[in-house]
Coordinates of C-alpha atoms and ligand atoms in Angstrom, one line a residue:
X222 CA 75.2 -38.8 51.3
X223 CA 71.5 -40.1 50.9
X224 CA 70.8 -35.9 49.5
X225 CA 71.2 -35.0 46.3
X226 CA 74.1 -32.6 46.0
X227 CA 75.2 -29.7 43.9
X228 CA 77.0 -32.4 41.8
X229 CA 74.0 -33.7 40.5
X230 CA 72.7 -30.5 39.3
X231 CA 73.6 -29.1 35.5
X232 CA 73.9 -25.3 36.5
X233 CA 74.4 -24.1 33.2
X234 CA 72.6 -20.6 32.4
X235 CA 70.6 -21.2 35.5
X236 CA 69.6 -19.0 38.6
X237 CA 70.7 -20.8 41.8
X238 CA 69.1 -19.4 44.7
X239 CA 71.8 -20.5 47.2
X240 CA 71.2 -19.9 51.2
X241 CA 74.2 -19.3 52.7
X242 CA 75.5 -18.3 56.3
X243 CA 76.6 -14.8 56.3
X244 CA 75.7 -14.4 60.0
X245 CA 78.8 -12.5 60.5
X246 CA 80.2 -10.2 63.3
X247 CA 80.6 -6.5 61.6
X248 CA 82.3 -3.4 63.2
X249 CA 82.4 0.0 61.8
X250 CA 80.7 -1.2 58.7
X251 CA 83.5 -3.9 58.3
X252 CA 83.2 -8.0 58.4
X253 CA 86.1 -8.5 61.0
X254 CA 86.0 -12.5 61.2
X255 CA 85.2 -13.6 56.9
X256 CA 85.1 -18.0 58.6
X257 CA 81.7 -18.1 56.9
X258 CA 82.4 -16.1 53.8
X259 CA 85.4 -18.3 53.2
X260 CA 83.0 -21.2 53.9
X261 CA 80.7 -20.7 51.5
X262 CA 83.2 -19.7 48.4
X263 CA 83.5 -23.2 46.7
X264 CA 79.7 -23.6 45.9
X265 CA 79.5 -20.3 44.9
X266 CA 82.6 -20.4 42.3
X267 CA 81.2 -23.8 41.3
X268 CA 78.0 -22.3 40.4
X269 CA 79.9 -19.6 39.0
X270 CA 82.0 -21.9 37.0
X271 CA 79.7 -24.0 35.6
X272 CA 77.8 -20.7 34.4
X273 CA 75.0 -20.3 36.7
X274 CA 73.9 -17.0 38.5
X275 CA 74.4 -17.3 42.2
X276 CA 71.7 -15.5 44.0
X277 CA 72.7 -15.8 47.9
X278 CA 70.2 -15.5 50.8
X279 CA 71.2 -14.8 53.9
X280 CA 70.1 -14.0 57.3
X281 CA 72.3 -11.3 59.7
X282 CA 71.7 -11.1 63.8
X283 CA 67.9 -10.7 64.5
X284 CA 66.4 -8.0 63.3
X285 CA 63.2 -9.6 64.3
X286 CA 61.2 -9.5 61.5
X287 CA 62.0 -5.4 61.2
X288 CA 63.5 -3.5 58.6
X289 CA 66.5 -2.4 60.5
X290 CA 70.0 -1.1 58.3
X291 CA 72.1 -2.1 61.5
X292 CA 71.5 -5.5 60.0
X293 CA 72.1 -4.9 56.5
X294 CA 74.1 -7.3 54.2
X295 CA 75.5 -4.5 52.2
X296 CA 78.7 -4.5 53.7
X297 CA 79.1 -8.7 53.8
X298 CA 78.4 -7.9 49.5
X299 CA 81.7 -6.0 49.4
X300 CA 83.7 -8.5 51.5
X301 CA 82.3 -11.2 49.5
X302 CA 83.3 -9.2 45.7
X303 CA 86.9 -9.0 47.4
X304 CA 87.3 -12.8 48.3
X305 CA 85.7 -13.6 44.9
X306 CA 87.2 -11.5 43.1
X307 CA 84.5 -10.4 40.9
X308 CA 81.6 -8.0 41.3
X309 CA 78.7 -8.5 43.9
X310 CA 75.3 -6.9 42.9
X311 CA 73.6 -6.1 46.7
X312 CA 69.9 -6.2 46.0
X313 CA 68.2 -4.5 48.8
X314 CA 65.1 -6.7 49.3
X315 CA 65.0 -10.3 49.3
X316 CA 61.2 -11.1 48.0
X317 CA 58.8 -9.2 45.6
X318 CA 58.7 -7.4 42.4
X319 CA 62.0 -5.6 43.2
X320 CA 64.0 -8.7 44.2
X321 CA 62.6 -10.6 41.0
X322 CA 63.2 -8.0 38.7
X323 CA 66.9 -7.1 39.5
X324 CA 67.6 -10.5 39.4
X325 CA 66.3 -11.6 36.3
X326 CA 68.7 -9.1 34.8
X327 CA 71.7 -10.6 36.0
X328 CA 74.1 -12.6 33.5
X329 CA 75.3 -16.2 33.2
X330 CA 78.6 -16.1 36.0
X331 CA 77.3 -13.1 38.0
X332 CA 76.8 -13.7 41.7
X333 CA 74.3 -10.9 43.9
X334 CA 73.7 -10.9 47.6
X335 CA 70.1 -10.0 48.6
X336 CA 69.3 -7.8 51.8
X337 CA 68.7 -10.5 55.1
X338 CA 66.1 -12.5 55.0
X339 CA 65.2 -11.4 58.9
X340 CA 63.4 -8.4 57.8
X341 CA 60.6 -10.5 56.9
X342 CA 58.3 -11.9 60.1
X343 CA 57.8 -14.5 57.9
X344 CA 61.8 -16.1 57.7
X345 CA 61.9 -17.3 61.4
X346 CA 58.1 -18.7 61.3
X347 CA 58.3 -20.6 57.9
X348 CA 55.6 -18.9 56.9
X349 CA 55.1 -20.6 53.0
X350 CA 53.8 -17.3 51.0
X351 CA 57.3 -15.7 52.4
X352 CA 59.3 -19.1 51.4
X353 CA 57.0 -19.2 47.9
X354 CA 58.5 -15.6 47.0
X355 CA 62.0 -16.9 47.7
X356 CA 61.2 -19.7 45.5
X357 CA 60.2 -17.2 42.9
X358 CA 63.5 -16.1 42.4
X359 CA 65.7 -19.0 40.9
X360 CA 65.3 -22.5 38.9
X361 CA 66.9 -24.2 41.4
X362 CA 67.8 -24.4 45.4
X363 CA 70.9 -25.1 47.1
X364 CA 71.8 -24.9 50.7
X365 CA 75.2 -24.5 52.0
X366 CA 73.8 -22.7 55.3
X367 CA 75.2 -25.5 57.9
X368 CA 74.9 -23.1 61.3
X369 CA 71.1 -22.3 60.5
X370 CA 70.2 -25.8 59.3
X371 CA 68.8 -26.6 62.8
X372 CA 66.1 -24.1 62.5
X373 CA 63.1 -24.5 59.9
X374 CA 63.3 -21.5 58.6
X375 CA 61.5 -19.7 55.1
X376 CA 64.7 -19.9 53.3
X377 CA 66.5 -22.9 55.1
X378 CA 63.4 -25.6 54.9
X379 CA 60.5 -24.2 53.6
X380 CA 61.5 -22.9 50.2
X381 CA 63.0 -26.3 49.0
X382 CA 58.9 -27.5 49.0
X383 CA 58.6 -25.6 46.4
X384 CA 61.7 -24.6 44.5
X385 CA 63.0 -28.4 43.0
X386 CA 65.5 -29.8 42.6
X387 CA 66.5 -28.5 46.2
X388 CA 69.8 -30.1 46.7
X389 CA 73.3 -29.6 49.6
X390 CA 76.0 -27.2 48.5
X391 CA 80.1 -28.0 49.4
X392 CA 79.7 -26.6 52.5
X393 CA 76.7 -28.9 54.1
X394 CA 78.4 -31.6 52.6
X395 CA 81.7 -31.5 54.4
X396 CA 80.0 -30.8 57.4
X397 CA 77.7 -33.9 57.1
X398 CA 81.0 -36.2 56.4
X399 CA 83.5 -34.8 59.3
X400 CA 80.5 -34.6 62.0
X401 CA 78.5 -37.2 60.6
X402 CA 80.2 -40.1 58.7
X403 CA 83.6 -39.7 60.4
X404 CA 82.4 -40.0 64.5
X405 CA 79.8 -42.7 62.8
X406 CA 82.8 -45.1 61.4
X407 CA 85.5 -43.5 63.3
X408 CA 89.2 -45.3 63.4
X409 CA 90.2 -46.2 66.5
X410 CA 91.6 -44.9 69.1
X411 CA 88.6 -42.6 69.0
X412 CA 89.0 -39.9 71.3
X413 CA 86.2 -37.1 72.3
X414 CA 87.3 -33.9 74.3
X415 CA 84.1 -32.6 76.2
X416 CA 83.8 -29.6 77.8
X417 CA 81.9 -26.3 78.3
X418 CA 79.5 -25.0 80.8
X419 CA 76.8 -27.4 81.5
X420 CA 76.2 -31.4 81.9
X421 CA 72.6 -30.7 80.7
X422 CA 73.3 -28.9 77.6
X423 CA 76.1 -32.0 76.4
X424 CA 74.1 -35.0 77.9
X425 CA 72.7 -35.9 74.5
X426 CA 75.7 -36.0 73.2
X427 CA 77.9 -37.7 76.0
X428 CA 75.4 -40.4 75.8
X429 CA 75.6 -41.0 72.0
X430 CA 79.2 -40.5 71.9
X431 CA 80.0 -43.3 74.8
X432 CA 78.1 -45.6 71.8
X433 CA 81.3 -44.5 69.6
X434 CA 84.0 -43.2 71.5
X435 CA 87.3 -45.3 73.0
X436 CA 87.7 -42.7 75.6
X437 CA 86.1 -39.4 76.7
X438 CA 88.3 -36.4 78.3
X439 CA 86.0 -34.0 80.2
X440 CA 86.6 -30.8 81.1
X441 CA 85.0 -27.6 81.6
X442 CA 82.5 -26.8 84.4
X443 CA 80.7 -29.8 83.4
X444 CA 83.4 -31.9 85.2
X445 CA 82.4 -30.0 88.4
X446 CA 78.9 -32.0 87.9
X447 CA 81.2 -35.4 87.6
X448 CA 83.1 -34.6 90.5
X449 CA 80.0 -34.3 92.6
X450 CA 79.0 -37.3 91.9
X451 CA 82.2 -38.9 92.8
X452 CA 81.4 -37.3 96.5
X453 CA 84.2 -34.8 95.8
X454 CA 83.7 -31.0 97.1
X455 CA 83.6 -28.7 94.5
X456 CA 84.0 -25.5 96.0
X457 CA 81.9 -22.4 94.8
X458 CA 82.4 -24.1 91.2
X459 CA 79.9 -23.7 88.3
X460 CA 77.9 -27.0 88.9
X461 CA 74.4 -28.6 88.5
X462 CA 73.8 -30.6 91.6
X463 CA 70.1 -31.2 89.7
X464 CA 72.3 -33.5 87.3
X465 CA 74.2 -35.8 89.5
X466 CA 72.2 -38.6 88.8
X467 CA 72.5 -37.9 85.0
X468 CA 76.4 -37.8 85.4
X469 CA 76.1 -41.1 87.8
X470 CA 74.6 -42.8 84.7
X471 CA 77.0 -41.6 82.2
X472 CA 79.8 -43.3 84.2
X473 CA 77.8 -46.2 84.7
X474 CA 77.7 -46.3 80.8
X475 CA 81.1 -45.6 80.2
X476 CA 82.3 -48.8 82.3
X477 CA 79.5 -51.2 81.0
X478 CA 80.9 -50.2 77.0
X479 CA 84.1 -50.1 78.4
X480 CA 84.5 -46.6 77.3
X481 CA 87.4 -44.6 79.1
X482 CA 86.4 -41.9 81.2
X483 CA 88.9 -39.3 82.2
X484 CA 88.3 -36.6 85.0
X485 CA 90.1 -33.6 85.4
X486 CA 92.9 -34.4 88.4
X487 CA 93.5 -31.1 89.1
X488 CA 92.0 -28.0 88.6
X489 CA 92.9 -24.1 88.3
X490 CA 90.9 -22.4 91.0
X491 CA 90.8 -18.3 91.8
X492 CA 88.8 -17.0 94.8
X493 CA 86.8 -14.9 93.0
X494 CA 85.3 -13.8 89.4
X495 CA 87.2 -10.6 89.6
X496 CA 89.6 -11.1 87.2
X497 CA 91.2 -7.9 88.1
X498 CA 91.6 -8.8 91.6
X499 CA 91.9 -12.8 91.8
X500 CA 94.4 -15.0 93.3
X501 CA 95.2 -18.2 90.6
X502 CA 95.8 -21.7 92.6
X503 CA 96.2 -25.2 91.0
X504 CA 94.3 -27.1 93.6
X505 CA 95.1 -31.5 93.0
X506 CA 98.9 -31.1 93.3
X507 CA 98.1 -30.1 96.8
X508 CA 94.9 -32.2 97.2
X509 CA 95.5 -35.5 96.3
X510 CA 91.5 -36.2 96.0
X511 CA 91.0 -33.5 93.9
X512 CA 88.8 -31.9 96.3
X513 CA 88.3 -27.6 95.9
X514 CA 88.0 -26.0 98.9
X515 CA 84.7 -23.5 100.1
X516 CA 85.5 -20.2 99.1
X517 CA 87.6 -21.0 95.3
X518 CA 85.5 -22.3 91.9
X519 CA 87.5 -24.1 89.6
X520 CA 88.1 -22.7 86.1
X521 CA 90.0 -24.6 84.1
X522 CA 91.5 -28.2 84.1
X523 CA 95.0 -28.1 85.8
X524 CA 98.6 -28.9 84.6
X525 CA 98.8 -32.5 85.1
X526 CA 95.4 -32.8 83.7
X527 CA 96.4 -31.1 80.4
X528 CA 99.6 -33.9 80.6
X529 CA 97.2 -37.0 80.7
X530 CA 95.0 -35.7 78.3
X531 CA 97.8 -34.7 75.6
X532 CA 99.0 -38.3 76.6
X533 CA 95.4 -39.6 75.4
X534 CA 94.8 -37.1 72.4
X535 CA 98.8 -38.2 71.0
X536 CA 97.7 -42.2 70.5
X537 CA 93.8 -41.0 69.0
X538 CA 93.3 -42.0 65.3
X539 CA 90.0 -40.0 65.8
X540 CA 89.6 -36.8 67.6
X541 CA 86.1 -35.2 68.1
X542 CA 86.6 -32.1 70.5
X543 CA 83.1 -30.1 71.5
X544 CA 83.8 -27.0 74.3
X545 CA 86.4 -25.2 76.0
X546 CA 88.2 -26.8 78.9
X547 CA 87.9 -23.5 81.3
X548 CA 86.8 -19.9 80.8
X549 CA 89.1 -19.7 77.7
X550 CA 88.1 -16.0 77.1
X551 CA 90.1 -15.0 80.5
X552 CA 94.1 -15.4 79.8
X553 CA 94.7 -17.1 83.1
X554 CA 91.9 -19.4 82.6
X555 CA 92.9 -20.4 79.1
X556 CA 96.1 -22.6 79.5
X557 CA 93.9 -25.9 79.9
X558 CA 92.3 -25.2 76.8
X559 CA 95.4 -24.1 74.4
X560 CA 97.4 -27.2 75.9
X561 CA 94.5 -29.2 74.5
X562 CA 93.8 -27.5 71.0
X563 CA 97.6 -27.8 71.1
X564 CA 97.7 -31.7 71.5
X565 CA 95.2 -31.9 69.2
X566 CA 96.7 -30.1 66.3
X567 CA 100.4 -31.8 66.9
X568 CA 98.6 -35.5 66.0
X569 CA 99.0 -35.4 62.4
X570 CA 98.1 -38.8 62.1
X571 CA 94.7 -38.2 63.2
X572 CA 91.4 -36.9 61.9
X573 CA 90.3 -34.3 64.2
X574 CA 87.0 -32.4 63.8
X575 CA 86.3 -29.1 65.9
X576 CA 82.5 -29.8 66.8
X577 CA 81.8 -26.2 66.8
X578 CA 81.0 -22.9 69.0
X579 CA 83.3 -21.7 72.0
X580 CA 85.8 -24.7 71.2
X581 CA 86.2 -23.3 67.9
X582 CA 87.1 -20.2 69.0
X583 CA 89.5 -21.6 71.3
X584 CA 91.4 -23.4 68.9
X585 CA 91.6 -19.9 66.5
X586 CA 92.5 -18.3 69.8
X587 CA 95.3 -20.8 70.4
X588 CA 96.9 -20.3 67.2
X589 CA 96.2 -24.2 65.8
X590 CA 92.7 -23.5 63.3
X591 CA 95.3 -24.2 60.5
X592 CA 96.1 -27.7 61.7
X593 CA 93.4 -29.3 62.4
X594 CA 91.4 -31.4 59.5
X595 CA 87.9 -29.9 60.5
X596 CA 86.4 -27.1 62.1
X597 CA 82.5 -27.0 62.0
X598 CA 80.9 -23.9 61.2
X599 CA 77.9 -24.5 63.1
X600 CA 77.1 -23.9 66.8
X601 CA 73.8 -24.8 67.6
X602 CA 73.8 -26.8 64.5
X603 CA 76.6 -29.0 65.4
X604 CA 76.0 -30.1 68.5
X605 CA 72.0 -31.4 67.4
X606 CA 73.9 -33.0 64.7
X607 CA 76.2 -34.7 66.9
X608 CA 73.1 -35.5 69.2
X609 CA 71.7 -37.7 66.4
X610 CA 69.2 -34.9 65.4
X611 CA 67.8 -34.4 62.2
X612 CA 68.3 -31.0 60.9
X613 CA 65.6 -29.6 59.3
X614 CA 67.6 -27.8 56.4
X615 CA 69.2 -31.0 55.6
X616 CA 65.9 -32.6 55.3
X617 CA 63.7 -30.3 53.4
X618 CA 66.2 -31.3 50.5
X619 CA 65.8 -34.1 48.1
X620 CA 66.8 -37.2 48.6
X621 CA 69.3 -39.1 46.4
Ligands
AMP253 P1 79.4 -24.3 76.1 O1 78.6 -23.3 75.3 O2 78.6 -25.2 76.9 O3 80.4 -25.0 75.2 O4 80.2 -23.5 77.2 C1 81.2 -22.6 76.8 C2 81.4 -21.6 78.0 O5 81.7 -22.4 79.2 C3 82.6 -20.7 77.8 O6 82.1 -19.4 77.7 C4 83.5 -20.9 79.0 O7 83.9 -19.7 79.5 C5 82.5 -21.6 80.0 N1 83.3 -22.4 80.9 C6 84.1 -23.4 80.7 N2 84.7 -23.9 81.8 C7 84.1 -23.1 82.8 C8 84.3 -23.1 84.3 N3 85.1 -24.0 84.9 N4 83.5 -22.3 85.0 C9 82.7 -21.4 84.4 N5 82.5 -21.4 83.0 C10 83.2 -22.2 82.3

């Protein structure tokens, strides 16, 4: 890691202003997924441990700059006390006299959770008086917020110019090894499952992975794009005809590096988006081109797809998967997808990292988060990672 890291910090009797992402989905006053709480525990106890005060900041939904109590942290303070298992203090503002004052009367071990940074204009425009105020309130800075360290933010980038040493917490660290130094020097057979919506929104990262990977499984709509520019028909699919030429190239890639480049075979197809009301095909068995007919849209990769990819993800030292393989969210469009997260989690022998987003969810969904080695908290943040990207809130901190 060429940061420095919360190892290199001695934390004793000091304030550690800690960013964290607490960005998480509340009902009824109550955190009803605690992923990123859970995430973020080890750097807090550590700074806890060693006998620091752990001052989190936070940002919850967008608020937009407002004061707005449907975004409060309060409730994500009592979820936190309870995974702890020690007292929160929830400090209602999160720069100014009020802020600096309560939390100059916390104790040596005491963690508090300020209100979201978001209720400040300033967070989402790095504006520096707002990230100088946030500076104000420790001795040190550590950030552990991996899905918001894409975005320069006030408390994610800005604050570290002037609150030193500004170092990574557990959290950014093990994201930074899975994503980072684990595709970088991955063990071969390394196998990448690619899916989702679009081509254009993964051609980045198709085109630095076929750099890496041994062999590349696409699903998704995104095959659609592929299948076009084999000259296949792909029905009333989700496709982007705009990006045939970009697909084109990523084959041509594939068989100059020698990469492996697996298409879907066969495809589950339905008539209509009416889930209420749809028929569910398997077109491939029937259509040995793979071909989908006018009038059906394929959403999700079909039986003996799922076999060949299993066949694929069982021999992979390496696994990297980034996006569902069909509209996971519908039952009868999900079987692709849990046959895949399944595969995945049965090859013990391999390291396999959950890139992040919808293929995360898919893999909870599925029942297999527990056996994986890796799943990314980051969305946004994990696929400009994987794209080679720098990430701002990785940047801003010191280097080693
Ligand atoms: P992404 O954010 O690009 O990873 O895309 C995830 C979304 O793609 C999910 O909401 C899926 O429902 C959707 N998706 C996956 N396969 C298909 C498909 N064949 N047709 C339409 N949407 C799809």
């Amino acid at each position: 890691m060429a940061k420095k890291t919360i190892e290199d910090l001695d934390l004793n009797g000091k304030k550690a202003v800690i960013r964290v992402d607490f960005n998480v989905p509340l009902q009824d006053g109550k955190v009803t997924d605690k992923t990123r709480i859970l995430g973020a525990l080890p750097t807090i106890k550590h700074v806890v441990a060693q006998g620091g005060i752990a001052i989190l900041l936070s940002h919850l939904g967008r608020p937009k700059g407002q004061v707005n109590s449907k975004f409060s942290l309060a409730p994500v303070a009592q979820a936190l006390a309870a995974e702890l298992g020690q007292p929160v203090a929830f400090i209602p503002e999160s720069r100014g006299a009020v802020a600096e004052k309560a939390v100059s009367e916390l104790s040596p071990g005491s963690v508090a959770l300020l209100e979201n940074v978001r209720f400040h204009e300033g967070e989402e425009s790095n504006d520096p008086i707002l990230a100088q105020d946030f500076a104000k309130l420790g001795d040190v800075y550590i950030n552990d917020a991996f899905g918001t360290a894409h975005r320069a933010h006030a408390s994610t980038a800005g604050i570290a110019e002037f609150l030193k040493p500004a170092v990574a917490g557990f959290l950014i660290q093990k994201e930074l090894e899975y994503l980072g130094e684990k595709t970088e020097n991955a063990e071969s057979p390394f196998v990448v499952i690619l899916g989702g919506a679009k081509v254009s929104d993964k051609i980045t990262v198709i085109d630095r992975l076929l750099e890496k990977a041994d062999t590349i499984l696409i699903g998704g709509a995104m095959a659609y794009t592929f299948a076009l520019a084999n000259g296949k028909t792909v029905g009333d699919s989700l496709s982007e005809p705009n990006f045939i030429d970009t697909a084109k190239a990523a084959m041509k890639k594939a068989e100059e590096k020698g990469v492996k480049f697996l298409l879907p075979v066969d495809n589950v197809t339905v008539d209509s988006l009416d889930f209420d009301n749809m028929s569910v095909g398997t077109i491939g068995a029937s259509d040995p081109e793979g071909n989908i007919p006018e009038g059906w849209e394929g959403v999700d990769i079909g039986p003996k797809t799922a076999a060949l990819y299993a066949e694929e993800l069982a021999g992979a030292k390496t696994i990297l998967m980034n996006g569902p393989m069909g509209i996971f969210e519908i039952e009868a469009c999900s079987k692709g997808s849990f046959a895949i997260a399944e595969a995945v989690a049965k090859n013990r022998d391999a390291v396999s990292i959950i890139g992040g987003g919808d293929s995360v969810k898919a893999v909870n969904q599925a029942g297999f988060g527990g056996d994986v080695s890796f799943i990314s908290t980051g969305g946004g943040a994990s696929l400009e990672f994987l794209e080679g990207k720098a990430l701002p809130g990785v940047e801003a901190l010191d280097d080693k």
